[in-house]
């Protein structure tokens, strides 16, 4: 295969994960003025805890948390590991001094990732099913996608696919042809080449954008686009957070027939 990438359909073993937690969470103001979005409670857990557990369940043994300077996320995750709440995983913390975009947040974890494949996740998106496992079953450089209503395409990065291969992502388009477009879902598998792409794309409007680097990677090698089946909760907005708290906060399977209050 081109550049030695894995053929789609092969089970990929991924033992490193990067979780981005340094975002300002402006869509959830005023809740996130004093509490990072990653620490918003989902029942008796938090968003970052649920993402970490998802990665661990998918086989990850080392997780790097990209945190803001003096973020309480560090203390919270240290408490979990010190009290054996997160098992069989090593947690490290990497500071992002300023919020300069998701691409910059990933770039500070370059040394941690080295030449290994790794999962990348934000704390905005939570899933009924294990999204990391779904991506690993496809393998290769991989971007997780979810179906969204056409009227909402302006809220997300919208993917263009050809036979399961990602061709490009358009950030928050005004319109899209597909009646049920596929939006980027905050779960990825990347190899070391994504860091070279981040270096080459550079800053746009004061941010280093992951979308730009992913689009460049698509021109260099195969990037799979994989739809994540099951319910997704956007906990970066009030409505999605409310639903996640009710449905996922009880540690049981989501019941679509159950009333949401």
CSV table of N, CA and C in Angstrom, one decimal, residues 105-213:
chain,number,residue,atom,x,y,z
A,105,UNK,N,-2.8,22.5,19.6
A,105,UNK,CA,-2.9,21.7,20.8
A,105,UNK,C,-2.3,20.3,20.5
A,106,UNK,N,-2.6,19.7,19.3
A,106,UNK,CA,-2.0,18.5,18.9
A,106,UNK,C,-0.5,18.6,18.8
A,107,UNK,N,0.0,19.7,18.2
A,107,UNK,CA,1.4,19.8,17.9
A,107,UNK,C,2.3,19.7,19.1
A,108,UNK,N,1.8,20.2,20.3
A,108,UNK,CA,2.6,20.1,21.5
A,108,UNK,C,2.8,18.7,22.0
A,109,UNK,N,2.0,17.8,21.4
A,109,UNK,CA,2.2,16.4,21.8
A,109,UNK,C,3.0,15.5,20.9
A,110,UNK,N,3.7,16.2,20.0
A,110,UNK,CA,4.5,15.5,18.9
A,110,UNK,C,5.5,14.6,19.5
A,111,UNK,N,6.3,15.0,20.5
A,111,UNK,CA,7.3,14.2,21.1
A,111,UNK,C,6.7,12.9,21.8
A,112,UNK,N,5.5,13.1,22.4
A,112,UNK,CA,4.9,12.0,23.1
A,112,UNK,C,4.5,10.9,22.0
A,113,UNK,N,3.9,11.3,20.9
A,113,UNK,CA,3.4,10.4,19.9
A,113,UNK,C,4.6,9.7,19.1
A,114,UNK,N,5.7,10.4,18.9
A,114,UNK,CA,6.8,9.8,18.2
A,114,UNK,C,6.4,9.3,16.8
A,115,UNK,N,6.8,8.1,16.5
A,115,UNK,CA,6.5,7.5,15.2
A,115,UNK,C,5.3,6.5,15.3
A,116,UNK,N,4.6,6.5,16.4
A,116,UNK,CA,3.5,5.5,16.6
A,116,UNK,C,2.2,6.1,16.1
A,117,UNK,N,1.3,5.2,15.7
A,117,UNK,CA,-0.1,5.6,15.5
A,117,UNK,C,-0.7,6.0,16.8
A,118,UNK,N,-1.7,6.9,16.8
A,118,UNK,CA,-2.3,7.3,18.0
A,118,UNK,C,-3.7,7.7,17.8
A,119,UNK,N,-4.6,7.6,18.8
A,119,UNK,CA,-5.9,8.1,18.8
A,119,UNK,C,-5.8,9.6,19.2
A,120,UNK,N,-6.7,10.4,18.6
A,120,UNK,CA,-6.9,11.8,19.0
A,120,UNK,C,-8.3,12.0,19.3
A,121,UNK,N,-8.6,12.7,20.4
A,121,UNK,CA,-10.0,13.0,20.8
A,121,UNK,C,-10.1,14.3,21.4
A,122,UNK,N,-11.3,15.0,21.2
A,122,UNK,CA,-11.6,16.1,22.0
A,122,UNK,C,-12.6,15.7,23.1
A,123,UNK,N,-13.0,16.6,23.9
A,123,UNK,CA,-14.0,16.3,25.0
A,123,UNK,C,-15.4,16.9,24.6
A,124,UNK,N,-15.6,17.4,23.4
A,124,UNK,CA,-16.9,17.9,23.0
A,124,UNK,C,-17.8,16.7,22.7
A,125,UNK,N,-17.3,15.6,22.1
A,125,UNK,CA,-18.1,14.6,21.6
A,125,UNK,C,-18.0,13.3,22.4
A,126,UNK,N,-19.2,12.8,22.8
A,126,UNK,CA,-19.3,11.6,23.5
A,126,UNK,C,-20.3,10.7,22.7
A,127,UNK,N,-20.0,9.3,22.8
A,127,UNK,CA,-20.7,8.4,22.0
A,127,UNK,C,-21.4,7.3,22.8
A,128,UNK,N,-22.5,6.8,22.2
A,128,UNK,CA,-23.1,5.6,22.8
A,128,UNK,C,-22.2,4.4,22.6
A,129,UNK,N,-21.6,4.3,21.5
A,129,UNK,CA,-20.7,3.2,21.2
A,129,UNK,C,-19.2,3.7,21.3
A,130,UNK,N,-18.3,2.7,21.4
A,130,UNK,CA,-16.9,3.1,21.6
A,130,UNK,C,-16.3,3.5,20.2
A,131,UNK,N,-16.2,4.8,20.0
A,131,UNK,CA,-15.8,5.4,18.7
A,131,UNK,C,-14.3,5.0,18.4
A,132,UNK,N,-13.4,4.9,19.4
A,132,UNK,CA,-12.1,4.5,19.2
A,132,UNK,C,-12.0,3.1,18.6
A,133,UNK,N,-12.7,2.2,19.2
A,133,UNK,CA,-12.7,0.8,18.7
A,133,UNK,C,-13.2,0.8,17.2
A,134,UNK,N,-14.2,1.5,16.9
A,134,UNK,CA,-14.8,1.5,15.6
A,134,UNK,C,-13.7,2.0,14.6
A,135,UNK,N,-12.9,3.0,14.9
A,135,UNK,CA,-11.9,3.5,14.0
A,135,UNK,C,-10.7,2.5,13.9
A,136,UNK,N,-10.4,1.8,15.0
A,136,UNK,CA,-9.3,0.8,15.0
A,136,UNK,C,-9.7,-0.4,14.1
A,137,UNK,N,-11.0,-0.7,14.1
A,137,UNK,CA,-11.4,-1.8,13.2
A,137,UNK,C,-11.2,-1.5,11.7
A,138,UNK,N,-11.2,-0.2,11.4
A,138,UNK,CA,-11.0,0.2,10.0
A,138,UNK,C,-9.5,0.4,9.7
A,139,UNK,N,-8.8,1.0,10.6
A,139,UNK,CA,-7.3,1.1,10.5
A,139,UNK,C,-6.8,2.2,9.6
A,140,UNK,N,-5.5,2.4,9.6
A,140,UNK,CA,-4.9,3.5,8.9
A,140,UNK,C,-5.2,4.8,9.5
A,141,UNK,N,-4.7,5.9,8.8
A,141,UNK,CA,-5.1,7.2,9.2
A,141,UNK,C,-6.6,7.3,9.0
A,142,UNK,N,-7.3,7.8,10.0
A,142,UNK,CA,-8.8,7.6,10.0
A,142,UNK,C,-9.5,8.7,10.7
A,143,UNK,N,-10.6,9.2,10.2
A,143,UNK,CA,-11.3,10.3,10.7
A,143,UNK,C,-12.8,9.8,11.0
A,144,UNK,N,-13.2,10.0,12.3
A,144,UNK,CA,-14.6,9.6,12.6
A,144,UNK,C,-15.6,10.6,12.1
A,145,UNK,N,-16.7,10.1,11.7
A,145,UNK,CA,-17.8,11.0,11.1
A,145,UNK,C,-19.1,10.6,11.7
A,146,UNK,N,-20.0,11.6,11.7
A,146,UNK,CA,-21.4,11.3,12.1
A,146,UNK,C,-22.4,12.0,11.2
A,147,UNK,N,-23.6,11.5,11.0
A,147,UNK,CA,-24.6,12.1,10.2
A,147,UNK,C,-25.2,13.3,11.0
A,148,UNK,N,-25.4,14.4,10.3
A,148,UNK,CA,-26.0,15.6,10.9
A,148,UNK,C,-27.1,16.1,10.0
A,149,UNK,N,-28.1,16.8,10.5
A,149,UNK,CA,-29.1,17.4,9.6
A,149,UNK,C,-28.5,18.4,8.7
A,150,UNK,N,-29.0,18.5,7.5
A,150,UNK,CA,-28.4,19.5,6.5
A,150,UNK,C,-28.4,20.9,7.0
A,151,UNK,N,-29.5,21.2,7.8
A,151,UNK,CA,-29.6,22.6,8.3
A,151,UNK,C,-28.5,22.9,9.3
A,152,UNK,N,-27.8,21.9,9.8
A,152,UNK,CA,-26.7,22.1,10.8
A,152,UNK,C,-25.3,22.0,10.2
A,153,UNK,N,-25.2,21.9,8.9
A,153,UNK,CA,-23.9,21.7,8.3
A,153,UNK,C,-23.0,22.9,8.6
A,154,UNK,N,-23.5,24.1,8.8
A,154,UNK,CA,-22.7,25.3,9.1
A,154,UNK,C,-22.1,25.3,10.5
A,155,UNK,N,-22.4,24.3,11.3
A,155,UNK,CA,-21.8,24.2,12.6
A,155,UNK,C,-20.6,23.3,12.7
A,156,UNK,N,-20.3,22.5,11.6
A,156,UNK,CA,-19.3,21.5,11.7
A,156,UNK,C,-18.4,21.5,10.5
A,157,UNK,N,-17.3,20.7,10.6
A,157,UNK,CA,-16.5,20.4,9.4
A,157,UNK,C,-17.2,19.3,8.7
A,158,UNK,N,-17.5,19.5,7.4
A,158,UNK,CA,-18.3,18.5,6.6
A,158,UNK,C,-17.3,17.8,5.7
A,159,UNK,N,-17.4,16.4,5.7
A,159,UNK,CA,-16.5,15.6,4.9
A,159,UNK,C,-17.0,15.3,3.5
A,160,UNK,N,-16.1,15.2,2.6
A,160,UNK,CA,-16.3,14.7,1.2
A,160,UNK,C,-15.6,13.3,1.1
A,161,UNK,N,-16.4,12.3,0.8
A,161,UNK,CA,-15.8,10.9,0.7
A,161,UNK,C,-15.9,10.4,-0.7
A,162,UNK,N,-15.1,9.4,-1.0
A,162,UNK,CA,-15.1,8.6,-2.2
A,162,UNK,C,-14.8,7.2,-1.9
A,163,UNK,N,-15.8,6.3,-1.8
A,163,UNK,CA,-15.6,4.9,-1.5
A,163,UNK,C,-14.9,4.8,-0.1
A,164,UNK,N,-15.4,5.5,0.8
A,164,UNK,CA,-14.8,5.4,2.2
A,164,UNK,C,-13.5,6.2,2.4
A,165,UNK,N,-13.0,6.8,1.4
A,165,UNK,CA,-11.7,7.5,1.5
A,165,UNK,C,-12.0,9.0,1.6
A,166,UNK,N,-11.5,9.6,2.6
A,166,UNK,CA,-11.7,11.1,2.9
A,166,UNK,C,-10.9,11.9,1.8
A,167,UNK,N,-11.6,12.8,1.1
A,167,UNK,CA,-11.0,13.6,0.1
A,167,UNK,C,-10.8,15.0,0.7
A,168,UNK,N,-11.6,15.5,1.5
A,168,UNK,CA,-11.5,16.8,2.0
A,168,UNK,C,-12.5,17.1,3.1
A,169,UNK,N,-12.2,18.1,4.0
A,169,UNK,CA,-13.2,18.5,5.0
A,169,UNK,C,-13.3,20.0,4.8
A,170,UNK,N,-14.6,20.5,4.7
A,170,UNK,CA,-14.9,21.9,4.5
A,170,UNK,C,-15.4,22.4,5.9
A,171,UNK,N,-14.8,23.4,6.4
A,171,UNK,CA,-15.2,23.9,7.7
A,171,UNK,C,-16.4,24.8,7.6
A,172,UNK,N,-17.5,24.4,8.3
A,172,UNK,CA,-18.7,25.1,8.5
A,172,UNK,C,-19.2,25.8,7.2
A,173,UNK,N,-19.5,24.9,6.2
A,173,UNK,CA,-20.0,25.5,4.9
A,173,UNK,C,-21.4,26.1,5.0
A,174,UNK,N,-21.6,27.1,4.2
A,174,UNK,CA,-22.9,27.7,4.2
A,174,UNK,C,-24.0,26.7,3.7
A,175,UNK,N,-23.7,25.8,2.9
A,175,UNK,CA,-24.7,24.8,2.4
A,175,UNK,C,-23.9,23.6,1.9
A,176,UNK,N,-24.6,22.5,1.8
A,176,UNK,CA,-24.0,21.2,1.3
A,176,UNK,C,-25.1,20.5,0.5
A,177,UNK,N,-24.6,19.7,-0.5
A,177,UNK,CA,-25.5,19.0,-1.4
A,177,UNK,C,-26.2,17.8,-0.7
A,178,UNK,N,-25.5,17.1,0.2
A,178,UNK,CA,-26.0,15.9,0.8
A,178,UNK,C,-27.2,16.3,1.8
A,179,UNK,N,-28.3,15.5,1.7
A,179,UNK,CA,-29.4,15.8,2.6
A,179,UNK,C,-29.1,15.4,4.0
A,180,UNK,N,-28.1,14.5,4.2
A,180,UNK,CA,-27.7,14.1,5.6
A,180,UNK,C,-26.2,14.0,5.6
A,181,UNK,N,-25.5,15.2,5.6
A,181,UNK,CA,-24.1,15.3,5.5
A,181,UNK,C,-23.3,14.6,6.6
A,182,UNK,N,-22.1,14.2,6.4
A,182,UNK,CA,-21.2,13.6,7.4
A,182,UNK,C,-20.3,14.7,7.9
A,183,UNK,N,-20.4,14.8,9.3
A,183,UNK,CA,-19.6,15.8,10.0
A,183,UNK,C,-18.5,15.1,10.7
A,184,UNK,N,-17.3,15.8,10.8
A,184,UNK,CA,-16.2,15.3,11.6
A,184,UNK,C,-16.6,15.2,13.1
A,185,UNK,N,-16.3,14.1,13.7
A,185,UNK,CA,-16.9,13.8,15.0
A,185,UNK,C,-15.9,13.8,16.2
A,186,UNK,N,-14.8,14.4,16.0
A,186,UNK,CA,-13.9,14.5,17.2
A,186,UNK,C,-13.2,13.3,17.6
A,187,UNK,N,-13.0,12.3,16.7
A,187,UNK,CA,-12.2,11.1,17.0
A,187,UNK,C,-11.4,10.8,15.7
A,188,UNK,N,-10.1,10.5,15.9
A,188,UNK,CA,-9.2,10.3,14.8
A,188,UNK,C,-8.2,9.2,15.2
A,189,UNK,N,-7.6,8.6,14.2
A,189,UNK,CA,-6.3,7.9,14.3
A,189,UNK,C,-5.4,8.6,13.3
A,190,UNK,N,-4.2,8.9,13.8
A,190,UNK,CA,-3.2,9.5,12.9
A,190,UNK,C,-1.9,8.9,13.1
A,191,UNK,N,-1.0,9.0,12.1
A,191,UNK,CA,0.4,8.6,12.3
A,191,UNK,C,1.2,9.9,12.3
A,192,UNK,N,2.6,9.8,12.3
A,192,UNK,CA,3.5,10.9,12.5
A,192,UNK,C,3.3,12.0,11.4
A,193,UNK,N,2.8,11.6,10.2
A,193,UNK,CA,2.8,12.5,9.1
A,193,UNK,C,1.8,13.7,9.4
A,194,UNK,N,0.9,13.6,10.3
A,194,UNK,CA,0.0,14.7,10.6
A,194,UNK,C,0.8,15.9,11.2
A,195,UNK,N,1.9,15.6,11.9
A,195,UNK,CA,2.7,16.7,12.5
A,195,UNK,C,3.4,17.4,11.4
A,196,UNK,N,3.9,16.7,10.4
A,196,UNK,CA,4.6,17.4,9.2
A,196,UNK,C,3.6,18.2,8.5
A,197,UNK,N,2.3,17.8,8.4
A,197,UNK,CA,1.3,18.5,7.7
A,197,UNK,C,1.0,19.8,8.5
A,198,UNK,N,0.9,19.7,9.9
A,198,UNK,CA,0.7,20.9,10.7
A,198,UNK,C,1.8,21.9,10.5
A,199,UNK,N,3.0,21.5,10.4
A,199,UNK,CA,4.1,22.4,10.1
A,199,UNK,C,4.0,23.1,8.8
A,200,UNK,N,3.5,22.4,7.8
A,200,UNK,CA,3.4,22.9,6.4
A,200,UNK,C,2.3,23.8,6.2
A,201,UNK,N,1.1,23.6,6.9
A,201,UNK,CA,0.0,24.4,6.7
A,201,UNK,C,0.1,25.8,7.4
A,202,UNK,N,0.7,25.7,8.6
A,202,UNK,CA,0.9,27.0,9.4
A,202,UNK,C,-0.4,27.6,9.9
A,203,UNK,N,-0.2,28.8,10.5
A,203,UNK,CA,-1.3,29.4,11.2
A,203,UNK,C,-2.2,30.2,10.2
A,204,UNK,N,-3.5,30.2,10.5
A,204,UNK,CA,-4.5,30.9,9.7
A,204,UNK,C,-5.4,31.7,10.7
A,205,UNK,N,-5.4,33.0,10.6
A,205,UNK,CA,-6.2,33.7,11.5
A,205,UNK,C,-5.9,33.5,13.0
A,206,UNK,N,-4.6,33.3,13.3
A,206,UNK,CA,-4.1,33.2,14.6
A,206,UNK,C,-4.2,31.8,15.2
A,207,UNK,N,-4.7,30.8,14.4
A,207,UNK,CA,-4.9,29.4,14.8
A,207,UNK,C,-4.2,28.5,13.9
A,208,UNK,N,-3.7,27.4,14.5
A,208,UNK,CA,-3.2,26.3,13.7
A,208,UNK,C,-4.3,25.2,13.7
A,209,UNK,N,-4.8,25.0,12.5
A,209,UNK,CA,-6.1,24.3,12.4
A,209,UNK,C,-5.8,22.8,12.0
A,210,UNK,N,-6.4,22.0,12.7
A,210,UNK,CA,-6.3,20.5,12.4
A,210,UNK,C,-6.9,20.2,11.1
A,211,UNK,N,-8.0,20.9,10.7
A,211,UNK,CA,-8.7,20.6,9.4
A,211,UNK,C,-7.7,20.8,8.3
A,212,UNK,N,-7.0,21.9,8.3
A,212,UNK,CA,-6.0,22.2,7.2
A,212,UNK,C,-5.0,21.1,7.1
A,213,UNK,N,-4.5,20.6,8.2
A,213,UNK,CA,-3.5,19.6,8.2
A,213,UNK,C,-4.1,18.3,7.7
